Amino acid sequence: MEKTLAGLLALLPQAQVLGAVDKLITDITADSRVVEQGSLFICLRGATVDGHKFLPMAAAKGAVAALVEEVPDQVPVGLTLIKVADTRAAMEVVTPYFFDYPGRQLRMLGVTGTNGKTTTTNIMRLILRQAGYKVGLIGTINIMVENEVTVSHNTTPDVVDLQKYLYKMVQAGCQYAVMEVSSHALALQRVAGCEYDCAVLTNITQDHLDFHKTLENYRDAKSLLFEGLADGRKPNKHAVFNMDDPSSAIIMARTKVPCLTYGKAATNDIYPLHFKVEAKHMQLSLHTPAGQMDLELKITGEFNVYNVMAAVAAMLAENIPAATICQVLDGFDGVPGRFQLVEAGQPYTVIVDYAHTPDGLENVLRTARSITKGKLWVVFGCGGDRDNKKRPIMAGIALALANQVVVTSDNPRTEDPELIIDEIFNGFQQIPAGKGVHRLSDRREAIEFVLAHAQPEDVVLLAGKGHENYQILKDHTIHFDDREVVLEYWSEK
């Protein structure tokens, strides 16, 4: 992939250029560590790091041009500077162009919402592949170009990385890209240059208010995905809405493409005729525009009924045959860290789940409650440097639905774990007779405490980290996997 510097400059008519323009650009990056010969280096100002300080390093590693907001006193020899008012805005313009607008070449299916994105997108990917398409996936757990897998660091990558991955998908012959689209990505324009063909809303509940400040701002950010559907030239665009979520009606009113709805009511395009939840599987019959679907699922929980309906709606909008959809759903056994059973020979049930929001925790606890014959134990914490308003709320939910609550650390980041737990404990106003609340800030110790005390017919829910195999502490990150702790504990038994 290469473009002339003159071609990039044509997109930035207000830019001031210092240096030669007869250069060939062979890569774009905002990370000085990965600059290579022929790169355009973008100087971004962040909360703690200013990319302008790394201009000399970028030039030494082979950058031939740089996007800047200010011109340094000493310009590295041979480096052409492109001065703009906002390097981030300029990046959003030139990056999709550099990669030939891959988000316009692929059919782009975006799933947004507080919970359910990962399961929904993984179901969609499998259905599309079963239908004979080559598919890329971008999500919380990983990024997939057909069978090539890369571990994700953000739910939605930044502009440069996203365009690189989409370009790789085009080069690999993919026809579809299925994406989890975060509210941060929409608000910060990480998806610039992408033309979406179908957008799915799972739900909107409290999360990320440290960034968005209000639930209305959070919803408005999600809404951008749907408002932009009418832009562009690709045919057959649709939006999919969960009508049991109050935000759907608000966002649907802003959407200018055909809509499919799902929910419990028979007024929806897709709704459950009946479902039966068991410990390890679920029976589900759906009314759909393509006829009734009778499913024997290897996933369980009412929240997964919604994930399945969302995926079915999106696939029907893409004209995938109902028989193909049913075939995949009957064989789908979930994704890592999403109501995942851990079998280590223990006499009780252990479930690992990514639930880290009030709504997510309530959903998985209700499902766990429905399959619990003995006591329900829950181990959870709250991430540091994130929305602290949800901490006492999650405590109240845990106390209401579980018999024994163990509060511990999640990813404390720069916050003191004990202070995070203090804020969680503000939600334990009165502890009912027969219930217990425990405080163990060391996550391994907390998990092992529960594993030592749970009895046959009890259910243990380890919430918050799900698929993650690390824990982010103040000044370093350590390897930590809830599933491994369980397996190691019982291997010693």
XYZ file of C-alpha atoms in Angstrom:
493
model
C 0.000 0.000 0.000
C 1.382 3.383 -0.960
C 0.132 6.855 -1.838
C 1.815 10.035 -2.981
C 2.192 12.753 -0.385
C 0.625 15.143 -2.902
C -2.474 12.946 -2.999
C -2.812 13.099 0.784
C -2.298 16.859 0.794
C -5.157 17.296 -1.676
C -7.470 16.163 1.157
C -6.094 18.872 3.475
C -6.439 22.132 1.532
C -5.949 24.291 4.640
C -2.661 22.647 5.596
C 0.687 24.470 5.581
C 3.469 22.367 4.079
C 7.122 22.755 5.074
C 9.387 20.656 2.875
C 9.266 18.604 -0.299
C 5.966 17.093 -1.455
C 7.314 14.707 -4.110
C 7.416 11.789 -1.696
C 5.831 8.361 -1.507
C 3.994 7.385 1.697
C 4.085 3.652 2.441
C 2.520 3.586 5.919
C 0.625 5.744 8.407
C 1.006 5.594 12.176
C 0.623 7.675 15.317
C 2.948 5.360 17.267
C 6.612 6.342 16.946
C 7.644 2.841 18.045
C 6.308 1.250 14.851
C 7.441 3.904 12.361
C 9.157 2.388 9.331
C 10.815 3.713 6.193
C 8.336 5.823 4.219
C 5.878 6.418 7.066
C 3.646 9.411 7.642
C 3.890 10.054 11.379
C 0.880 11.691 13.043
C 1.569 13.779 16.149
C -1.371 13.364 18.514
C -1.805 15.130 21.821
C -3.148 12.831 24.525
C -3.894 13.218 28.205
C -0.339 12.290 29.208
C 1.708 12.053 25.985
C 2.340 14.582 23.215
C 3.316 12.983 19.925
C 5.226 16.107 18.871
C 7.980 15.098 21.312
C 8.653 11.991 19.251
C 9.274 13.690 15.906
C 13.076 13.145 16.071
C 12.587 9.450 16.840
C 10.075 9.056 14.015
C 12.411 10.755 11.546
C 15.339 8.603 12.658
C 13.287 5.457 12.047
C 12.394 6.478 8.502
C 9.350 8.755 8.598
C 9.347 10.997 5.509
C 6.482 13.281 6.581
C 4.567 14.220 9.717
C 1.204 15.735 10.564
C 1.716 18.393 13.244
C -0.158 21.140 15.034
C 2.993 23.111 15.780
C 6.363 23.421 14.079
C 9.365 22.640 16.324
C 12.379 24.934 16.542
C 14.477 22.265 14.881
C 12.920 20.244 12.064
C 14.623 16.877 11.423
C 16.516 16.929 8.140
C 14.518 15.566 5.233
C 11.215 15.445 7.122
C 8.258 17.222 5.497
C 5.895 18.796 8.018
C 2.169 19.194 7.337
C 0.788 21.726 9.799
C -2.947 21.507 10.500
C -5.238 22.893 13.182
C -6.173 19.425 14.471
C -4.011 16.384 13.711
C -6.688 13.984 14.960
C -9.256 15.400 12.530
C -6.692 15.271 9.707
C -5.906 11.647 10.563
C -9.601 10.776 10.230
C -9.546 12.198 6.697
C -6.298 10.852 5.271
C -6.195 7.370 6.839
C -9.274 5.850 5.141
C -8.072 7.351 1.832
C -4.613 5.843 2.268
C -6.130 2.359 2.664
C -8.562 2.832 -0.275
C -11.640 3.163 1.950
C -11.994 -0.521 2.888
C -15.068 0.297 4.978
C -16.842 1.170 1.745
C -15.769 -2.016 -0.041
C -16.909 -4.456 2.657
C -20.438 -4.949 3.923
C -20.080 -3.468 7.387
C -22.285 -4.831 10.185
C -21.967 -2.862 13.428
C -23.281 -3.995 16.819
C -23.415 -1.481 19.640
C -24.830 -1.552 23.165
C -23.736 -1.921 26.766
C -24.000 -5.700 26.920
C -24.270 -8.559 24.440
C -22.040 -7.243 21.652
C -19.463 -10.023 21.756
C -21.902 -12.948 21.703
C -24.052 -11.308 19.030
C -21.153 -10.541 16.686
C -19.676 -14.021 17.074
C -23.010 -15.611 16.159
C -23.291 -13.326 13.125
C -19.783 -14.205 11.963
C -20.468 -17.947 12.138
C -23.759 -17.635 10.265
C -22.208 -15.589 7.468
C -19.352 -18.072 7.123
C -21.826 -20.964 7.026
C -23.608 -19.088 4.243
C -20.386 -19.169 2.232
C -18.966 -15.700 2.856
C -15.465 -14.734 3.940
C -15.763 -12.688 7.103
C -13.665 -10.450 9.336
C -14.522 -9.785 12.994
C -13.480 -6.878 15.205
C -14.417 -7.173 18.861
C -13.572 -7.068 22.541
C -11.842 -10.445 22.662
C -10.052 -10.584 19.328
C -9.799 -9.440 15.736
C -10.235 -12.111 13.073
C -9.451 -11.983 9.375
C -11.083 -15.255 8.402
C -9.123 -17.674 10.680
C -6.199 -15.340 11.460
C -6.614 -14.143 15.053
C -5.140 -11.092 16.822
C -5.832 -10.256 20.481
C -7.841 -7.028 20.909
C -6.762 -4.138 23.115
C -9.884 -1.988 22.625
C -13.455 -2.947 21.751
C -13.014 -0.788 18.641
C -9.428 0.010 17.494
C -8.271 3.558 16.730
C -8.668 4.971 13.229
C -5.307 3.803 11.896
C -5.470 0.271 13.263
C -9.113 -0.135 12.249
C -8.424 0.890 8.666
C -5.395 -1.428 8.549
C -7.478 -4.387 9.699
C -10.290 -3.598 7.277
C -7.729 -3.316 4.469
C -6.344 -6.735 5.429
C -9.879 -8.122 5.238
C -10.332 -6.729 1.730
C -6.963 -8.163 0.685
C -7.986 -11.558 2.111
C -11.132 -11.557 -0.017
C -13.597 -10.912 2.803
C -17.032 -9.700 1.815
C -18.148 -8.854 5.376
C -16.771 -7.138 8.462
C -18.714 -7.721 11.673
C -17.823 -5.202 14.372
C -18.460 -4.368 17.972
C -18.762 -0.583 17.881
C -18.150 1.128 21.220
C -19.572 4.460 22.327
C -16.011 5.768 22.712
C -15.251 4.854 19.097
C -18.327 6.685 17.873
C -17.759 9.773 20.016
C -14.065 9.943 19.126
C -14.562 9.251 15.403
C -12.485 6.064 15.408
C -14.844 4.677 12.763
C -14.272 7.597 10.363
C -14.397 6.468 6.756
C -16.591 3.421 7.464
C -19.937 3.102 5.719
C -22.137 0.725 7.731
C -24.786 -1.409 6.074
C -26.546 -2.763 9.160
C -26.480 -1.457 12.728
C -27.725 -3.428 15.739
C -28.607 -2.038 19.176
C -28.488 -4.601 21.996
C -29.280 -2.348 24.990
C -28.174 0.809 26.741
C -27.643 0.714 30.490
C -25.296 2.545 32.847
C -21.655 2.368 31.813
C -18.803 4.678 30.775
C -20.335 7.706 32.507
C -16.809 8.706 33.529
C -16.360 9.559 29.835
C -19.873 10.479 28.655
C -20.960 12.159 31.942
C -24.691 11.472 31.408
C -26.763 8.553 30.153
C -28.199 10.882 27.498
C -24.709 11.618 26.141
C -23.940 7.905 26.187
C -27.116 7.169 24.196
C -26.409 10.008 21.773
C -22.967 8.535 21.056
C -24.531 5.152 20.295
C -27.101 6.887 18.120
C -24.399 8.139 15.743
C -24.042 4.640 14.301
C -27.705 4.619 13.288
C -27.941 8.216 12.138
C -25.056 7.620 9.720
C -26.629 4.596 8.031
C -28.346 6.751 5.410
C -25.010 8.197 4.278
C -23.098 6.640 1.403
C -24.162 4.705 -1.662
C -24.348 1.036 -0.695
C -27.764 -0.679 -1.065
C -29.922 -2.702 1.362
C -29.257 -0.893 4.612
C -31.080 -1.812 7.818
C -31.165 -1.053 11.528
C -32.054 -3.589 14.242
C -33.520 -2.516 17.585
C -34.250 -4.184 20.918
C -37.655 -2.675 21.656
C -37.541 -3.806 25.290
C -34.862 -1.162 25.792
C -36.297 2.381 26.152
C -33.471 3.941 24.138
C -34.496 2.069 21.001
C -37.579 4.180 20.315
C -35.529 7.366 20.707
C -32.765 6.253 18.353
C -35.160 4.650 15.865
C -36.807 8.055 15.400
C -33.431 9.367 14.192
C -32.845 6.458 11.802
C -33.628 6.899 8.104
C -33.314 3.306 6.872
C -35.694 0.304 7.212
C -35.784 -1.159 10.727
C -36.275 -4.634 12.169
C -37.334 -4.974 15.797
C -37.030 -7.700 18.391
C -38.270 -8.125 21.950
C -40.778 -10.024 24.059
C -43.919 -8.447 22.614
C -45.700 -9.955 19.603
C -45.695 -6.504 18.005
C -42.013 -7.028 17.107
C -40.679 -8.571 13.904
C -38.883 -11.187 15.992
C -40.119 -12.401 19.370
C -39.969 -15.587 21.486
C -42.946 -17.923 21.303
C -41.493 -19.848 24.227
C -38.137 -20.622 25.812
C -36.913 -22.937 28.540
C -33.648 -22.211 30.329
C -31.603 -25.107 31.739
C -28.196 -25.097 33.435
C -26.190 -25.832 30.287
C -28.609 -25.374 27.388
C -31.828 -23.687 26.332
C -34.839 -24.422 24.130
C -36.089 -21.429 22.173
C -38.809 -20.944 19.566
C -38.850 -17.643 17.707
C -41.422 -15.948 15.519
C -39.568 -14.330 12.622
C -40.463 -12.798 9.233
C -38.942 -15.954 7.692
C -41.166 -18.301 9.712
C -40.878 -20.007 13.077
C -37.408 -21.029 14.252
C -37.212 -23.901 16.759
C -33.771 -23.927 18.369
C -31.860 -26.229 20.741
C -29.120 -23.936 22.000
C -25.934 -24.847 23.847
C -25.950 -21.431 25.508
C -28.375 -20.421 28.222
C -29.893 -17.421 29.977
C -32.621 -14.938 29.130
C -29.993 -12.382 28.126
C -28.863 -14.813 25.433
C -32.411 -14.939 24.089
C -31.925 -11.259 23.243
C -28.479 -11.863 21.739
C -29.886 -14.608 19.529
C -32.811 -12.440 18.413
C -30.445 -9.572 17.567
C -28.256 -11.838 15.449
C -31.263 -13.426 13.718
C -32.645 -9.997 12.810
C -29.332 -8.842 11.336
C -28.921 -12.043 9.323
C -32.442 -11.886 7.942
C -31.755 -8.288 6.926
C -28.749 -9.651 5.012
C -31.019 -12.214 3.294
C -29.364 -15.242 4.891
C -31.640 -18.329 4.646
C -33.462 -19.294 7.849
C -32.183 -22.875 7.565
C -28.574 -21.644 7.656
C -29.281 -19.447 10.677
C -30.879 -22.341 12.583
C -28.067 -24.739 11.700
C -25.445 -22.424 13.202
C -27.445 -21.497 16.277
C -28.080 -25.139 17.184
C -24.313 -25.719 17.236
C -23.201 -22.453 18.853
C -21.699 -23.088 22.299
C -20.822 -19.549 23.321
C -17.683 -17.430 23.488
C -14.942 -17.373 26.144
C -15.885 -15.584 29.340
C -19.577 -15.228 28.545
C -21.522 -17.359 31.061
C -18.758 -19.921 30.615
C -18.892 -23.075 32.703
C -15.588 -24.153 34.262
C -15.281 -27.906 34.806
C -12.465 -28.852 37.183
C -14.039 -31.874 38.893
C -15.635 -29.721 41.590
C -18.968 -30.805 43.207
C -20.658 -27.487 42.439
C -21.119 -25.251 39.382
C -18.586 -22.516 38.552
C -19.393 -19.855 35.950
C -17.078 -17.148 34.618
C -18.647 -14.075 33.044
C -17.476 -10.674 31.800
C -20.390 -8.853 33.512
C -18.953 -5.543 34.731
C -21.986 -3.244 34.588
C -25.103 -3.172 36.795
C -27.307 -4.514 34.002
C -24.785 -7.162 32.987
C -24.354 -8.370 36.563
C -28.110 -8.505 37.115
C -28.643 -10.503 33.917
C -26.105 -13.196 34.718
C -27.103 -13.379 38.377
C -30.755 -13.891 37.443
C -29.786 -16.690 35.089
C -27.484 -18.225 37.700
C -30.260 -17.907 40.288
C -32.657 -19.855 38.026
C -30.318 -22.866 37.917
C -29.214 -22.783 41.579
C -30.572 -25.440 43.917
C -28.288 -24.564 46.839
C -26.648 -21.200 47.489
C -25.568 -18.668 44.872
C -22.125 -17.159 45.419
C -20.837 -14.155 43.490
C -17.322 -12.758 43.358
C -17.033 -9.305 41.785
C -15.217 -5.985 41.878
C -15.227 -2.762 39.858
C -12.567 -1.405 37.540
C -10.489 1.574 38.566
C -10.444 4.851 36.611
C -13.954 4.055 35.388
C -17.517 5.111 36.239
C -17.599 4.997 40.046
C -21.335 5.691 40.273
C -22.123 2.105 39.359
C -20.153 0.629 42.269
C -22.817 0.814 45.033
C -25.494 -0.056 42.461
C -23.722 -3.307 41.639
C -23.415 -4.056 45.350
C -27.185 -3.750 45.775
C -27.819 -6.048 42.814
C -25.387 -8.662 44.101
C -26.899 -8.616 47.581
C -30.449 -8.885 46.230
C -29.798 -11.888 43.999
C -26.968 -13.863 45.646
C -26.771 -15.619 49.003
C -23.073 -14.936 49.524
C -21.264 -11.896 48.089
C -17.481 -11.626 47.950
C -16.156 -8.203 46.944
C -12.666 -8.116 45.497
C -10.481 -6.338 42.930
C -11.156 -6.226 39.202
C -8.651 -4.064 37.288
C -7.894 -1.342 39.862
C -5.563 0.531 37.480
C -4.307 3.707 39.195
C -6.891 3.632 42.008
C -6.378 2.116 45.448
C -8.236 -1.240 45.430
C -9.363 -0.752 49.017
C -10.977 2.608 48.184
C -12.830 1.038 45.243
C -14.141 -1.644 47.582
C -15.150 1.058 50.103
C -17.342 2.636 47.410
C -18.862 -0.744 46.553
C -19.635 -1.330 50.221
C -21.671 1.888 50.287
C -24.322 -0.190 48.515
C -24.654 -2.654 51.382
C -27.003 -0.653 53.585
C -28.663 -3.607 55.297
C -27.653 -7.230 54.991
C -30.666 -9.582 55.261
C -30.548 -12.509 57.646
C -29.086 -15.590 56.027
C -26.937 -13.664 53.583
C -23.247 -12.932 53.829
C -20.913 -10.222 52.526
C -17.147 -10.730 52.490
C -14.254 -8.468 51.603
C -11.023 -9.851 50.138
C -9.123 -7.414 47.936
C -6.737 -10.067 46.558
C -8.725 -11.636 43.702
C -7.044 -15.049 43.888
C -7.664 -15.195 47.639
C -11.304 -14.194 47.097
C -11.893 -16.901 44.489
C -10.159 -19.572 46.547
C -12.219 -18.562 49.601
C -15.423 -19.277 47.694
C -14.094 -22.492 46.160
C -13.255 -23.715 49.676
C -16.676 -22.915 51.133
C -19.161 -23.682 48.336
C -21.186 -26.860 48.779
C -22.712 -29.365 46.338
C -25.698 -27.855 44.474
C -24.257 -24.349 44.992
C -23.434 -22.100 42.027
C -20.359 -19.858 42.001
C -20.321 -16.847 39.650
C -16.963 -15.165 39.048
C -17.950 -11.850 37.472
C -16.140 -8.966 35.832
C -13.125 -10.323 33.993
C -14.548 -13.059 31.788
C -12.117 -13.783 28.941
C -9.380 -11.502 30.324
C -6.147 -13.224 31.313
C -4.557 -10.219 32.992
C -5.075 -7.782 35.843
C -4.138 -4.108 35.519
C -2.562 -2.723 38.695
C -1.218 0.740 39.478
C 2.149 0.476 37.766
C 2.109 -2.893 36.005
C -0.039 -5.633 34.510
C 0.069 -9.222 35.747
C -1.163 -12.485 34.267
C -4.458 -13.441 35.892
C -7.225 -15.706 34.622
C -10.268 -16.566 36.766
C -10.612 -19.911 34.973
C -6.996 -20.846 35.665
C -7.436 -20.108 39.376
C -10.333 -22.565 39.533
C -8.475 -25.257 37.586
C -5.306 -24.832 39.648
C -7.242 -24.939 42.939
C -8.969 -28.180 42.068
C -5.911 -29.796 40.484
C -4.295 -29.571 43.908
C -7.332 -31.257 45.436
